Amino acid sequence: MRNYSLSDMPGQPHFRISVKREMPPEANTPQGYVSNLLHDAVEPGHTLQIAPPCGEFFLDVTEKHERPLVLLAAGVGITPIMSILLSALEAFPKREILVVHAVLNEDVQPFRKTVNELARQHANLRAYYRYSEGGSPSDNVSVGFVTAEYLEGLLSSRDADYYFCGPQPFMVSIYHELLKWGIPASQMHFEFFGPRQELERAA
Ligand SMILES: Cc1cc2nc3c(=O)[nH]c(=O)nc-3n(C[C@H](O)[C@H](O)[C@H](O)COP(=O)(O)OP(=O)(O)OC[C@H]3O[C@@H](n4cnc5c(N)ncnc54)[C@H](O)[C@@H]3O)c2cc1C
């Protein structure tokens, strides 16, 4: 059994997941079982047995805060962030929304075209991409990791609602930087693609 985040907005006549094909981390190790099965063997029309959607990582659109909404994703962690972004754009057309997506490089960046298009359509949305393996810097593209200094340069105020999702080193770093900034737990929302204790334990 594997977990996959819903990546489309709520209220659609379908549920959507977006799956990264997990390649072997090194030679002579197996590739990811379920992700490759979904890519290679599952076709439209097949029936899969799945559990109902569950979890706490979503945007509660009944909470009408004025604070900026800061959505931080690394790699495939963009999937629940996409759902939150789509909900936010519909529910809060005037609220400042910042998206930062960290990936290795442009070639492996999911949803880039979609996010660019959304930023073109919505004046309240700014999107920035951070490539750790290099790329051509432009207005919204830069090379490096998502650090506190980098974020500070994009934020209009630290007092924001933060939603973040990605692999462990990214999550640990963002979580601890936000704690240092004194961001209250009520303004930090995250989905860890693993047990939560690992995040809190890590220094
Ligand atoms: C809450 C949550 C939400 C998630 N949402 C998403 C999502 O939206 N999209 C998404 O793509 N993923 C998501 N994931 C991750 C997903 O659940 C799976 O973990 C992921 O798809 C890998 O599963 P797999 O069966 O392909 O790999 P597995 O078979 O579980 O293997 C995992 C990794 O280990 C490697 N490996 C396997 N066997 C060995 C071995 N013997 N030695 C060394 N390495 C080995 C594989 O190559 C692979 O890289 C989410 C996880 C959680 C917990």
GROMACS .gro file of C-alpha atoms and ligand atoms in nm:
model
  256
    1MET     CA    1   0.000   0.000   0.000
    2ARG     CA    2   0.134   0.346  -0.091
    3ASN     CA    3   0.006   0.698  -0.025
    4TYR     CA    4  -0.051   0.949  -0.306
    5SER     CA    5  -0.166   1.304  -0.242
    6LEU     CA    6  -0.463   1.446  -0.427
    7SER     CA    7  -0.320   1.703  -0.666
    8ASP     CA    8  -0.634   1.863  -0.808
    9MET     CA    9  -0.866   2.099  -0.626
   10PRO     CA   10  -1.153   1.967  -0.414
   11GLY     CA   11  -1.503   1.956  -0.558
   12GLN     CA   12  -1.407   1.806  -0.896
   13PRO     CA   13  -1.600   1.508  -1.035
   14HIS     CA   14  -1.277   1.307  -1.008
   15PHE     CA   15  -0.980   1.256  -0.777
   16ARG     CA   16  -0.635   1.310  -0.931
   17ILE     CA   17  -0.299   1.178  -0.815
   18SER     CA   18   0.037   1.260  -0.975
   19VAL     CA   19   0.306   0.996  -0.940
   20LYS     CA   20   0.681   1.028  -0.977
   21ARG     CA   21   0.848   0.723  -1.125
   22GLU     CA   22   1.099   0.613  -0.860
   23MET     CA   23   1.418   0.492  -1.027
   24PRO     CA   24   1.674   0.273  -0.848
   25PRO     CA   25   1.884   0.495  -0.618
   26GLU     CA   26   2.199   0.306  -0.720
   27ALA     CA   27   2.308   0.024  -0.948
   28ASN     CA   28   2.183  -0.326  -0.866
   29THR     CA   29   1.890  -0.207  -0.655
   30PRO     CA   30   1.526  -0.250  -0.757
   31GLN     CA   31   1.322   0.037  -0.895
   32GLY     CA   32   1.021   0.159  -0.696
   33TYR     CA   33   0.752  -0.106  -0.715
   34VAL     CA   34   0.419   0.077  -0.709
   35SER     CA   35   0.521   0.398  -0.889
   36ASN     CA   36   0.661   0.201  -1.184
   37LEU     CA   37   0.361  -0.029  -1.187
   38LEU     CA   38   0.132   0.274  -1.212
   39HIS     CA   39   0.340   0.421  -1.497
   40ASP     CA   40   0.395   0.101  -1.694
   41ALA     CA   41   0.106  -0.133  -1.632
   42VAL     CA   42  -0.201   0.061  -1.522
   43GLU     CA   43  -0.416   0.188  -1.810
   44PRO     CA   44  -0.736   0.392  -1.827
   45GLY     CA   45  -1.024   0.154  -1.761
   46HIS     CA   46  -0.837  -0.061  -1.509
   47THR     CA   47  -0.991  -0.096  -1.164
   48LEU     CA   48  -0.771  -0.059  -0.857
   49GLN     CA   49  -0.867  -0.117  -0.497
   50ILE     CA   50  -0.796   0.205  -0.305
   51ALA     CA   51  -0.864   0.347   0.040
   52PRO     CA   52  -1.076   0.663   0.079
   53PRO     CA   53  -0.893   0.999   0.082
   54CYS     CA   54  -0.783   1.111   0.427
   55GLY     CA   55  -0.538   1.349   0.593
   56GLU     CA   56  -0.507   1.696   0.738
   57PHE     CA   57  -0.293   1.872   0.481
   58PHE     CA   58  -0.542   2.089   0.297
   59LEU     CA   59  -0.646   2.452   0.288
   60ASP     CA   60  -0.942   2.532   0.509
   61VAL     CA   61  -1.110   2.795   0.293
   62THR     CA   62  -1.354   2.886   0.572
   63GLU     CA   63  -1.060   3.047   0.757
   64LYS     CA   64  -1.049   3.394   0.604
   65HIS     CA   65  -0.701   3.520   0.696
   66GLU     CA   66  -0.551   3.829   0.537
   67ARG     CA   67  -0.194   3.705   0.588
   68PRO     CA   68   0.003   3.604   0.279
   69LEU     CA   69  -0.011   3.237   0.190
   70VAL     CA   70   0.332   3.082   0.135
   71LEU     CA   71   0.337   2.747  -0.044
   72LEU     CA   72   0.673   2.570  -0.044
   73ALA     CA   73   0.737   2.247  -0.232
   74ALA     CA   74   1.037   2.035  -0.316
   75GLY     CA   75   1.032   1.774  -0.591
   76VAL     CA   76   0.717   1.565  -0.599
   77GLY     CA   77   0.604   1.744  -0.281
   78ILE     CA   78   0.438   1.984  -0.525
   79THR     CA   79   0.139   1.744  -0.554
   80PRO     CA   80  -0.060   1.846  -0.242
   81ILE     CA   81   0.067   2.204  -0.288
   82MET     CA   82  -0.100   2.211  -0.633
   83SER     CA   83  -0.430   2.118  -0.475
   84ILE     CA   84  -0.388   2.387  -0.209
   85LEU     CA   85  -0.284   2.645  -0.469
   86LEU     CA   86  -0.588   2.576  -0.689
   87SER     CA   87  -0.821   2.599  -0.387
   88ALA     CA   88  -0.656   2.921  -0.271
   89LEU     CA   89  -0.679   3.093  -0.609
   90GLU     CA   90  -1.050   3.024  -0.623
   91ALA     CA   91  -1.129   3.103  -0.258
   92PHE     CA   92  -0.899   3.404  -0.206
   93PRO     CA   93  -0.868   3.602  -0.531
   94LYS     CA   94  -0.718   3.902  -0.346
   95ARG     CA   95  -0.490   3.727  -0.097
   96GLU     CA   96  -0.114   3.740  -0.164
   97ILE     CA   97   0.007   3.390  -0.261
   98LEU     CA   98   0.370   3.292  -0.301
   99VAL     CA   99   0.476   2.956  -0.447
  100VAL     CA  100   0.835   2.833  -0.428
  101HIS     CA  101   0.919   2.504  -0.596
  102ALA     CA  102   1.262   2.351  -0.537
  103VAL     CA  103   1.374   2.082  -0.782
  104LEU     CA  104   1.698   1.944  -0.923
  105ASN     CA  105   1.654   2.116  -1.258
  106GLU     CA  106   1.393   2.232  -1.506
  107ASP     CA  107   1.381   1.896  -1.690
  108VAL     CA  108   1.243   1.712  -1.388
  109GLN     CA  109   1.009   1.986  -1.267
  110PRO     CA  110   0.646   1.876  -1.249
  111PHE     CA  111   0.363   2.130  -1.306
  112ARG     CA  112   0.596   2.410  -1.423
  113LYS     CA  113   0.375   2.501  -1.721
  114THR     CA  114   0.059   2.489  -1.509
  115VAL     CA  115   0.203   2.708  -1.234
  116ASN     CA  116   0.342   2.957  -1.490
  117GLU     CA  117   0.000   2.977  -1.655
  118LEU     CA  118  -0.173   3.028  -1.319
  119ALA     CA  119   0.072   3.307  -1.232
  120ARG     CA  120  -0.007   3.474  -1.566
  121GLN     CA  121  -0.380   3.454  -1.496
  122HIS     CA  122  -0.377   3.560  -1.128
  123ALA     CA  123  -0.222   3.891  -1.024
  124ASN     CA  124  -0.214   3.780  -0.657
  125LEU     CA  125   0.015   3.481  -0.731
  126ARG     CA  126   0.396   3.491  -0.760
  127ALA     CA  127   0.585   3.171  -0.844
  128TYR     CA  128   0.960   3.111  -0.799
  129TYR     CA  129   1.170   2.810  -0.893
  130ARG     CA  130   1.490   2.709  -0.720
  131TYR     CA  131   1.718   2.460  -0.898
  132SER     CA  132   1.984   2.281  -0.695
  133GLU     CA  133   2.163   2.132  -0.998
  134GLY     CA  134   2.185   2.454  -1.197
  135GLY     CA  135   1.985   2.626  -1.468
  136SER     CA  136   1.949   2.961  -1.643
  137PRO     CA  137   1.863   3.227  -1.387
  138SER     CA  138   1.576   3.462  -1.476
  139ASP     CA  139   1.321   3.677  -1.291
  140ASN     CA  140   1.170   3.380  -1.111
  141VAL     CA  141   1.442   3.115  -1.152
  142SER     CA  142   1.755   3.090  -0.941
  143VAL     CA  143   2.011   2.826  -0.850
  144GLY     CA  144   2.060   2.692  -0.497
  145PHE     CA  145   1.861   2.561  -0.204
  146VAL     CA  146   1.560   2.718  -0.035
  147THR     CA  147   1.723   2.886   0.264
  148ALA     CA  148   1.586   3.132   0.518
  149GLU     CA  149   1.776   3.415   0.343
  150TYR     CA  150   1.631   3.317   0.007
  151LEU     CA  151   1.277   3.311   0.146
  152GLU     CA  152   1.321   3.638   0.328
  153GLY     CA  153   1.408   3.804  -0.003
  154LEU     CA  154   1.072   3.699  -0.150
  155LEU     CA  155   0.838   3.758   0.143
  156SER     CA  156   0.651   4.082   0.202
  157SER     CA  157   0.622   3.977   0.569
  158ARG     CA  158   0.732   3.679   0.779
  159ASP     CA  159   0.385   3.680   0.929
  160ALA     CA  160   0.230   3.441   0.679
  161ASP     CA  161   0.056   3.104   0.664
  162TYR     CA  162   0.308   2.843   0.552
  163TYR     CA  163   0.226   2.516   0.376
  164PHE     CA  164   0.520   2.295   0.286
  165CYS     CA  165   0.586   1.950   0.149
  166GLY     CA  166   0.892   1.769   0.019
  167PRO     CA  167   1.168   1.525   0.106
  168GLN     CA  168   1.311   1.504   0.456
  169PRO     CA  169   1.612   1.744   0.434
  170PHE     CA  170   1.391   2.015   0.282
  171MET     CA  171   1.119   1.967   0.542
  172VAL     CA  172   1.360   1.963   0.835
  173SER     CA  173   1.530   2.279   0.714
  174ILE     CA  174   1.208   2.476   0.648
  175TYR     CA  175   1.044   2.359   0.973
  176HIS     CA  176   1.339   2.465   1.188
  177GLU     CA  177   1.387   2.797   1.008
  178LEU     CA  178   1.022   2.885   1.062
  179LEU     CA  179   1.052   2.787   1.429
  180LYS     CA  180   1.353   3.021   1.458
  181TRP     CA  181   1.146   3.299   1.303
  182GLY     CA  182   0.888   3.241   1.578
  183ILE     CA  183   0.612   3.133   1.340
  184PRO     CA  184   0.336   2.980   1.558
  185ALA     CA  185   0.234   2.619   1.500
  186SER     CA  186  -0.111   2.738   1.388
  187GLN     CA  187   0.056   2.906   1.085
  188MET     CA  188   0.269   2.605   0.986
  189HIS     CA  189   0.105   2.328   0.787
  190PHE     CA  190   0.298   2.044   0.634
  191GLU     CA  191   0.279   1.700   0.484
  192PHE     CA  192   0.579   1.483   0.550
  193PHE     CA  193   0.612   1.190   0.311
  194GLY     CA  194   0.711   0.981   0.618
  195PRO     CA  195   0.656   0.973   0.998
  196ARG     CA  196   0.619   1.319   1.159
  197GLN     CA  197   0.851   1.227   1.451
  198GLU     CA  198   1.148   1.222   1.210
  199LEU     CA  199   1.089   1.589   1.137
  200GLU     CA  200   1.056   1.702   1.497
  201ARG     CA  201   1.352   1.495   1.615
  202ALA     CA  202   1.595   1.628   1.352
  203ALA     CA  203   1.798   1.927   1.469
  204LIG     C1  204   0.148   1.118   0.278
  204LIG     C2  205   0.225   1.077   0.155
  204LIG     C3  206   0.190   1.133   0.032
  204LIG     C4  207   0.261   1.098  -0.084
  204LIG     N1  208   0.226   1.156  -0.203
  204LIG     C5  209   0.293   1.124  -0.315
  204LIG     C6  210   0.256   1.184  -0.441
  204LIG     O1  211   0.163   1.265  -0.451
  204LIG     N2  212   0.326   1.148  -0.552
  204LIG     C7  213   0.429   1.057  -0.547
  204LIG     O2  214   0.487   1.029  -0.654
  204LIG     N3  215   0.466   1.000  -0.429
  204LIG     C8  216   0.399   1.029  -0.314
  204LIG     N4  217   0.434   0.969  -0.195
  204LIG     C9  218   0.536   0.863  -0.198
  204LIG    C10  219   0.469   0.730  -0.236
  204LIG     O3  220   0.378   0.691  -0.133
  204LIG    C11  221   0.568   0.614  -0.253
  204LIG     O4  222   0.652   0.608  -0.139
  204LIG    C12  223   0.656   0.629  -0.378
  204LIG     O5  224   0.572   0.631  -0.496
  204LIG    C13  225   0.755   0.511  -0.389
  204LIG     O6  226   0.683   0.392  -0.392
  204LIG     P1  227   0.735   0.270  -0.482
  204LIG     O7  228   0.650   0.150  -0.452
  204LIG     O8  229   0.747   0.310  -0.626
  204LIG     O9  230   0.881   0.248  -0.428
  204LIG     P2  231   0.929   0.134  -0.324
  204LIG    O10  232   0.923   0.002  -0.391
  204LIG    O11  233   0.855   0.154  -0.196
  204LIG    O12  234   1.082   0.177  -0.307
  204LIG    C14  235   1.115   0.306  -0.254
  204LIG    C15  236   1.255   0.343  -0.302
  204LIG    O13  237   1.348   0.250  -0.252
  204LIG    C16  238   1.424   0.193  -0.359
  204LIG     N5  239   1.446   0.052  -0.326
  204LIG    C17  240   1.358  -0.049  -0.332
  204LIG     N6  241   1.414  -0.164  -0.290
  204LIG    C18  242   1.543  -0.135  -0.256
  204LIG    C19  243   1.652  -0.211  -0.206
  204LIG     N7  244   1.642  -0.340  -0.184
  204LIG     N8  245   1.769  -0.145  -0.183
  204LIG    C20  246   1.782  -0.013  -0.205
  204LIG     N9  247   1.683   0.064  -0.254
  204LIG    C21  248   1.564   0.002  -0.279
  204LIG    C22  249   1.341   0.212  -0.484
  204LIG    O14  250   1.420   0.219  -0.601
  204LIG    C23  251   1.271   0.343  -0.455
  204LIG    O15  252   1.353   0.453  -0.492
  204LIG    C24  253   0.366   1.003  -0.079
  204LIG    C25  254   0.399   0.947   0.045
  204LIG    C26  255   0.330   0.983   0.161
  204LIG    C27  256   0.366   0.920   0.291
   0.00000   0.00000   0.00000
